[in-house]
Amino acid sequence: MTLTRSGRKISALFGGLLLAAATAVVPATADAAAPAPADQSATASILAGNRTRAAAGWLAGQLVDGERFETTFDGVTYPDQGLTIDAILAFAAAGVADQSGAKATTWLARPEILSGYIGDGTTNAYAGATAKLLLAAEVRGANPSNFGGVDLPTRLRSLQESSGRFTDTSPWGDYSNTFSQSLALLALDRTPAGAPTAAVDFLAGAHCADGGFPLNFGLATCTSDADSTAMSVQALVATGRQQEATAGLNWLAAHQLSDGGFGTPGATTSNANSTGLAGQALLSSWRVVPGLTARHFLIQRQVGCSATPATRGAIAYDATGFDPSTATRATAQAIPGLAGIGFADLTSAHALPDAPTLNCP
């Protein structure tokens, strides 16, 4: 099946997210200790730091030409800006691979790569992509007002409707949703003008009756979703809406699956992508028990020393084990749950340049 332009846009935008950070000195290799029970918090924290750095090191090794990720559909290869941004955020979360993060940021600023992701600003402009790129530029310490010649904060603010919702301008339709809104608040909160009050109010008012948040706005039935709730919680905490954020955190804690992770609505088994994002939201908000349980799920999914060197450190999507078709995205999205620092506090300022590997004596 041929992927449409709108389909490529959705894949690039929602291919991942991520982060939180380790500031301790990183050795050339990351220790490969066995997984620890989630209630052994001190041991688990040390283990998670080592495992987080090893995951980021593996991820850096998967970059094409050391600068980007690509996606192939029907034999055609496309640049995957969304996944590349996920990697940039993951490197900052782990506090390593800063050289890789810098190269990827330079690649994103190339005019054809930039416009192919956020739009040309006239006939098409994508709120979620613009917000995600703005967040990455801020995390990297780049100038967001002149990123590849584009004023990202101004472009993003121009996409806000009177209701407070950020929407797409595109002949292919509007694909903005809870992720777009949350990313916009997180990114604009870092700017001098801050996040617009109307935009914060819009997201705060979008919760379901059970306290969670849906993926899409305005549906007849509001169905809470772990990924969307985790993103919304982080945006609301950052912008001072603690009441709605607390309700979302309560929903996450109540909907953790029996294996310790999180999955898509209706799922009975977890995946690393959803668990990484939910774990990040929980740990960054000091929900320690469910957060460490989610982290333990992720540690159990990591490829260890019994595997081939080329796969060590990667995070498998689920309990079925390592799959090269899903491991890159799963690893990028799992790192936030391993590191435990939210998007609002993420920075690459102290990241070390090299990418460590799993230490397998």
PDB file of N, CA and C in Angstrom, residues 126-175:
ATOM      1  N   TYR A 126       2.168  22.165  10.298  1.00  0.00           N
ATOM      2  CA  TYR A 126       1.707  21.110  11.190  1.00  0.00           C
ATOM      3  C   TYR A 126       2.040  21.451  12.639  1.00  0.00           C
ATOM      4  N   ALA A 127       0.994  21.536  13.446  1.00  0.00           N
ATOM      5  CA  ALA A 127       1.149  21.980  14.832  1.00  0.00           C
ATOM      6  C   ALA A 127       2.007  21.024  15.643  1.00  0.00           C
ATOM      7  N   GLY A 128       1.706  19.735  15.584  1.00  0.00           N
ATOM      8  CA  GLY A 128       2.440  18.773  16.388  1.00  0.00           C
ATOM      9  C   GLY A 128       3.900  18.679  15.989  1.00  0.00           C
ATOM     10  N   ALA A 129       4.165  18.661  14.698  1.00  0.00           N
ATOM     11  CA  ALA A 129       5.544  18.589  14.219  1.00  0.00           C
ATOM     12  C   ALA A 129       6.316  19.844  14.603  1.00  0.00           C
ATOM     13  N   THR A 130       5.679  21.005  14.456  1.00  0.00           N
ATOM     14  CA  THR A 130       6.338  22.259  14.810  1.00  0.00           C
ATOM     15  C   THR A 130       6.649  22.303  16.296  1.00  0.00           C
ATOM     16  N   ALA A 131       5.704  21.862  17.108  1.00  0.00           N
ATOM     17  CA  ALA A 131       5.907  21.858  18.560  1.00  0.00           C
ATOM     18  C   ALA A 131       7.006  20.887  18.966  1.00  0.00           C
ATOM     19  N   LYS A 132       7.016  19.728  18.358  1.00  0.00           N
ATOM     20  CA  LYS A 132       8.029  18.722  18.693  1.00  0.00           C
ATOM     21  C   LYS A 132       9.421  19.195  18.306  1.00  0.00           C
ATOM     22  N   LEU A 133       9.541  19.818  17.138  1.00  0.00           N
ATOM     23  CA  LEU A 133      10.828  20.339  16.706  1.00  0.00           C
ATOM     24  C   LEU A 133      11.266  21.501  17.590  1.00  0.00           C
ATOM     25  N   LEU A 134      10.319  22.352  17.973  1.00  0.00           N
ATOM     26  CA  LEU A 134      10.636  23.461  18.876  1.00  0.00           C
ATOM     27  C   LEU A 134      11.174  22.935  20.200  1.00  0.00           C
ATOM     28  N   LEU A 135      10.538  21.914  20.739  1.00  0.00           N
ATOM     29  CA  LEU A 135      11.017  21.323  21.991  1.00  0.00           C
ATOM     30  C   LEU A 135      12.433  20.778  21.827  1.00  0.00           C
ATOM     31  N   ALA A 136      12.687  20.103  20.719  1.00  0.00           N
ATOM     32  CA  ALA A 136      14.027  19.547  20.476  1.00  0.00           C
ATOM     33  C   ALA A 136      15.063  20.655  20.372  1.00  0.00           C
ATOM     34  N   ALA A 137      14.733  21.744  19.673  1.00  0.00           N
ATOM     35  CA  ALA A 137      15.663  22.863  19.543  1.00  0.00           C
ATOM     36  C   ALA A 137      15.979  23.458  20.908  1.00  0.00           C
ATOM     37  N   GLU A 138      14.975  23.572  21.751  1.00  0.00           N
ATOM     38  CA  GLU A 138      15.172  24.114  23.096  1.00  0.00           C
ATOM     39  C   GLU A 138      16.039  23.186  23.940  1.00  0.00           C
ATOM     40  N   VAL A 139      15.780  21.895  23.850  1.00  0.00           N
ATOM     41  CA  VAL A 139      16.559  20.922  24.600  1.00  0.00           C
ATOM     42  C   VAL A 139      18.021  20.954  24.154  1.00  0.00           C
ATOM     43  N   ARG A 140      18.253  21.145  22.871  1.00  0.00           N
ATOM     44  CA  ARG A 140      19.612  21.171  22.325  1.00  0.00           C
ATOM     45  C   ARG A 140      20.310  22.520  22.539  1.00  0.00           C
ATOM     46  N   GLY A 141      19.576  23.530  22.973  1.00  0.00           N
ATOM     47  CA  GLY A 141      20.181  24.843  23.155  1.00  0.00           C
ATOM     48  C   GLY A 141      20.351  25.606  21.863  1.00  0.00           C
ATOM     49  N   ALA A 142      19.616  25.223  20.812  1.00  0.00           N
ATOM     50  CA  ALA A 142      19.650  25.937  19.539  1.00  0.00           C
ATOM     51  C   ALA A 142      18.766  27.183  19.645  1.00  0.00           C
ATOM     52  N   ASN A 143      18.860  28.059  18.654  1.00  0.00           N
ATOM     53  CA  ASN A 143      18.035  29.259  18.625  1.00  0.00           C
ATOM     54  C   ASN A 143      16.691  28.921  17.979  1.00  0.00           C
ATOM     55  N   PRO A 144      15.617  28.782  18.764  1.00  0.00           N
ATOM     56  CA  PRO A 144      14.341  28.368  18.180  1.00  0.00           C
ATOM     57  C   PRO A 144      13.705  29.437  17.293  1.00  0.00           C
ATOM     58  N   SER A 145      14.136  30.677  17.453  1.00  0.00           N
ATOM     59  CA  SER A 145      13.571  31.746  16.630  1.00  0.00           C
ATOM     60  C   SER A 145      14.228  31.841  15.260  1.00  0.00           C
ATOM     61  N   ASN A 146      15.288  31.070  15.057  1.00  0.00           N
ATOM     62  CA  ASN A 146      15.943  31.024  13.746  1.00  0.00           C
ATOM     63  C   ASN A 146      16.519  29.631  13.545  1.00  0.00           C
ATOM     64  N   PHE A 147      15.630  28.661  13.499  1.00  0.00           N
ATOM     65  CA  PHE A 147      16.061  27.277  13.303  1.00  0.00           C
ATOM     66  C   PHE A 147      15.894  26.949  11.834  1.00  0.00           C
ATOM     67  N   GLY A 148      17.004  26.829  11.134  1.00  0.00           N
ATOM     68  CA  GLY A 148      16.931  26.603   9.693  1.00  0.00           C
ATOM     69  C   GLY A 148      16.218  27.726   8.971  1.00  0.00           C
ATOM     70  N   GLY A 149      16.276  28.936   9.562  1.00  0.00           N
ATOM     71  CA  GLY A 149      15.620  30.090   8.956  1.00  0.00           C
ATOM     72  C   GLY A 149      14.170  30.262   9.341  1.00  0.00           C
ATOM     73  N   VAL A 150      13.652  29.416  10.234  1.00  0.00           N
ATOM     74  CA  VAL A 150      12.240  29.477  10.637  1.00  0.00           C
ATOM     75  C   VAL A 150      12.134  29.912  12.096  1.00  0.00           C
ATOM     76  N   ASP A 151      11.215  30.828  12.361  1.00  0.00           N
ATOM     77  CA  ASP A 151      10.906  31.235  13.730  1.00  0.00           C
ATOM     78  C   ASP A 151       9.863  30.253  14.261  1.00  0.00           C
ATOM     79  N   LEU A 152      10.324  29.211  14.951  1.00  0.00           N
ATOM     80  CA  LEU A 152       9.426  28.133  15.374  1.00  0.00           C
ATOM     81  C   LEU A 152       8.369  28.583  16.366  1.00  0.00           C
ATOM     82  N   PRO A 153       8.687  29.375  17.396  1.00  0.00           N
ATOM     83  CA  PRO A 153       7.621  29.809  18.321  1.00  0.00           C
ATOM     84  C   PRO A 153       6.543  30.623  17.620  1.00  0.00           C
ATOM     85  N   THR A 154       6.949  31.532  16.738  1.00  0.00           N
ATOM     86  CA  THR A 154       5.967  32.340  16.022  1.00  0.00           C
ATOM     87  C   THR A 154       5.110  31.485  15.112  1.00  0.00           C
ATOM     88  N   ARG A 155       5.734  30.549  14.407  1.00  0.00           N
ATOM     89  CA  ARG A 155       4.980  29.639  13.533  1.00  0.00           C
ATOM     90  C   ARG A 155       3.963  28.845  14.354  1.00  0.00           C
ATOM     91  N   LEU A 156       4.370  28.333  15.502  1.00  0.00           N
ATOM     92  CA  LEU A 156       3.470  27.529  16.320  1.00  0.00           C
ATOM     93  C   LEU A 156       2.314  28.362  16.853  1.00  0.00           C
ATOM     94  N   ARG A 157       2.597  29.552  17.347  1.00  0.00           N
ATOM     95  CA  ARG A 157       1.526  30.400  17.886  1.00  0.00           C
ATOM     96  C   ARG A 157       0.516  30.783  16.811  1.00  0.00           C
ATOM     97  N   SER A 158       0.958  30.872  15.578  1.00  0.00           N
ATOM     98  CA  SER A 158       0.034  31.220  14.485  1.00  0.00           C
ATOM     99  C   SER A 158      -0.980  30.113  14.211  1.00  0.00           C
ATOM    100  N   LEU A 159      -0.715  28.923  14.723  1.00  0.00           N
ATOM    101  CA  LEU A 159      -1.609  27.787  14.493  1.00  0.00           C
ATOM    102  C   LEU A 159      -2.618  27.602  15.614  1.00  0.00           C
ATOM    103  N   GLN A 160      -2.659  28.522  16.569  1.00  0.00           N
ATOM    104  CA  GLN A 160      -3.629  28.425  17.666  1.00  0.00           C
ATOM    105  C   GLN A 160      -4.949  29.074  17.259  1.00  0.00           C
ATOM    106  N   GLU A 161      -6.038  28.347  17.467  1.00  0.00           N
ATOM    107  CA  GLU A 161      -7.369  28.880  17.217  1.00  0.00           C
ATOM    108  C   GLU A 161      -7.860  29.659  18.432  1.00  0.00           C
ATOM    109  N   SER A 162      -8.953  30.384  18.274  1.00  0.00           N
ATOM    110  CA  SER A 162      -9.507  31.173  19.377  1.00  0.00           C
ATOM    111  C   SER A 162      -9.911  30.301  20.550  1.00  0.00           C
ATOM    112  N   SER A 163     -10.227  29.039  20.286  1.00  0.00           N
ATOM    113  CA  SER A 163     -10.592  28.102  21.346  1.00  0.00           C
ATOM    114  C   SER A 163      -9.405  27.732  22.224  1.00  0.00           C
ATOM    115  N   GLY A 164      -8.213  27.986  21.711  1.00  0.00           N
ATOM    116  CA  GLY A 164      -6.994  27.581  22.399  1.00  0.00           C
ATOM    117  C   GLY A 164      -6.349  26.351  21.800  1.00  0.00           C
ATOM    118  N   ARG A 165      -7.042  25.694  20.894  1.00  0.00           N
ATOM    119  CA  ARG A 165      -6.514  24.473  20.272  1.00  0.00           C
ATOM    120  C   ARG A 165      -5.524  24.816  19.165  1.00  0.00           C
ATOM    121  N   PHE A 166      -4.429  24.081  19.100  1.00  0.00           N
ATOM    122  CA  PHE A 166      -3.473  24.199  18.009  1.00  0.00           C
ATOM    123  C   PHE A 166      -3.884  23.219  16.912  1.00  0.00           C
ATOM    124  N   THR A 167      -3.974  23.704  15.681  1.00  0.00           N
ATOM    125  CA  THR A 167      -4.441  22.872  14.574  1.00  0.00           C
ATOM    126  C   THR A 167      -3.495  22.970  13.382  1.00  0.00           C
ATOM    127  N   ASP A 168      -3.636  22.010  12.471  1.00  0.00           N
ATOM    128  CA  ASP A 168      -2.842  21.986  11.245  1.00  0.00           C
ATOM    129  C   ASP A 168      -3.490  22.834  10.166  1.00  0.00           C
ATOM    130  N   THR A 169      -2.649  23.406   9.320  1.00  0.00           N
ATOM    131  CA  THR A 169      -3.092  24.016   8.073  1.00  0.00           C
ATOM    132  C   THR A 169      -2.565  23.139   6.956  1.00  0.00           C
ATOM    133  N   SER A 170      -3.464  22.451   6.244  1.00  0.00           N
ATOM    134  CA  SER A 170      -2.981  21.481   5.276  1.00  0.00           C
ATOM    135  C   SER A 170      -4.082  21.047   4.322  1.00  0.00           C
ATOM    136  N   PRO A 171      -3.758  20.870   3.036  1.00  0.00           N
ATOM    137  CA  PRO A 171      -4.739  20.325   2.095  1.00  0.00           C
ATOM    138  C   PRO A 171      -5.072  18.870   2.383  1.00  0.00           C
ATOM    139  N   TRP A 172      -4.286  18.220   3.251  1.00  0.00           N
ATOM    140  CA  TRP A 172      -4.539  16.823   3.598  1.00  0.00           C
ATOM    141  C   TRP A 172      -5.377  16.678   4.866  1.00  0.00           C
ATOM    142  N   GLY A 173      -5.795  17.770   5.453  1.00  0.00           N
ATOM    143  CA  GLY A 173      -6.638  17.713   6.634  1.00  0.00           C
ATOM    144  C   GLY A 173      -5.904  18.083   7.911  1.00  0.00           C
ATOM    145  N   ASP A 174      -6.642  18.065   9.004  1.00  0.00           N
ATOM    146  CA  ASP A 174      -6.117  18.433  10.312  1.00  0.00           C
ATOM    147  C   ASP A 174      -5.946  17.172  11.152  1.00  0.00           C
ATOM    148  N   TYR A 175      -4.718  16.884  11.531  1.00  0.00           N
ATOM    149  CA  TYR A 175      -4.434  15.692  12.326  1.00  0.00           C
ATOM    150  C   TYR A 175      -3.962  16.049  13.739  1.00  0.00           C
TER     151      TYR A 175
END
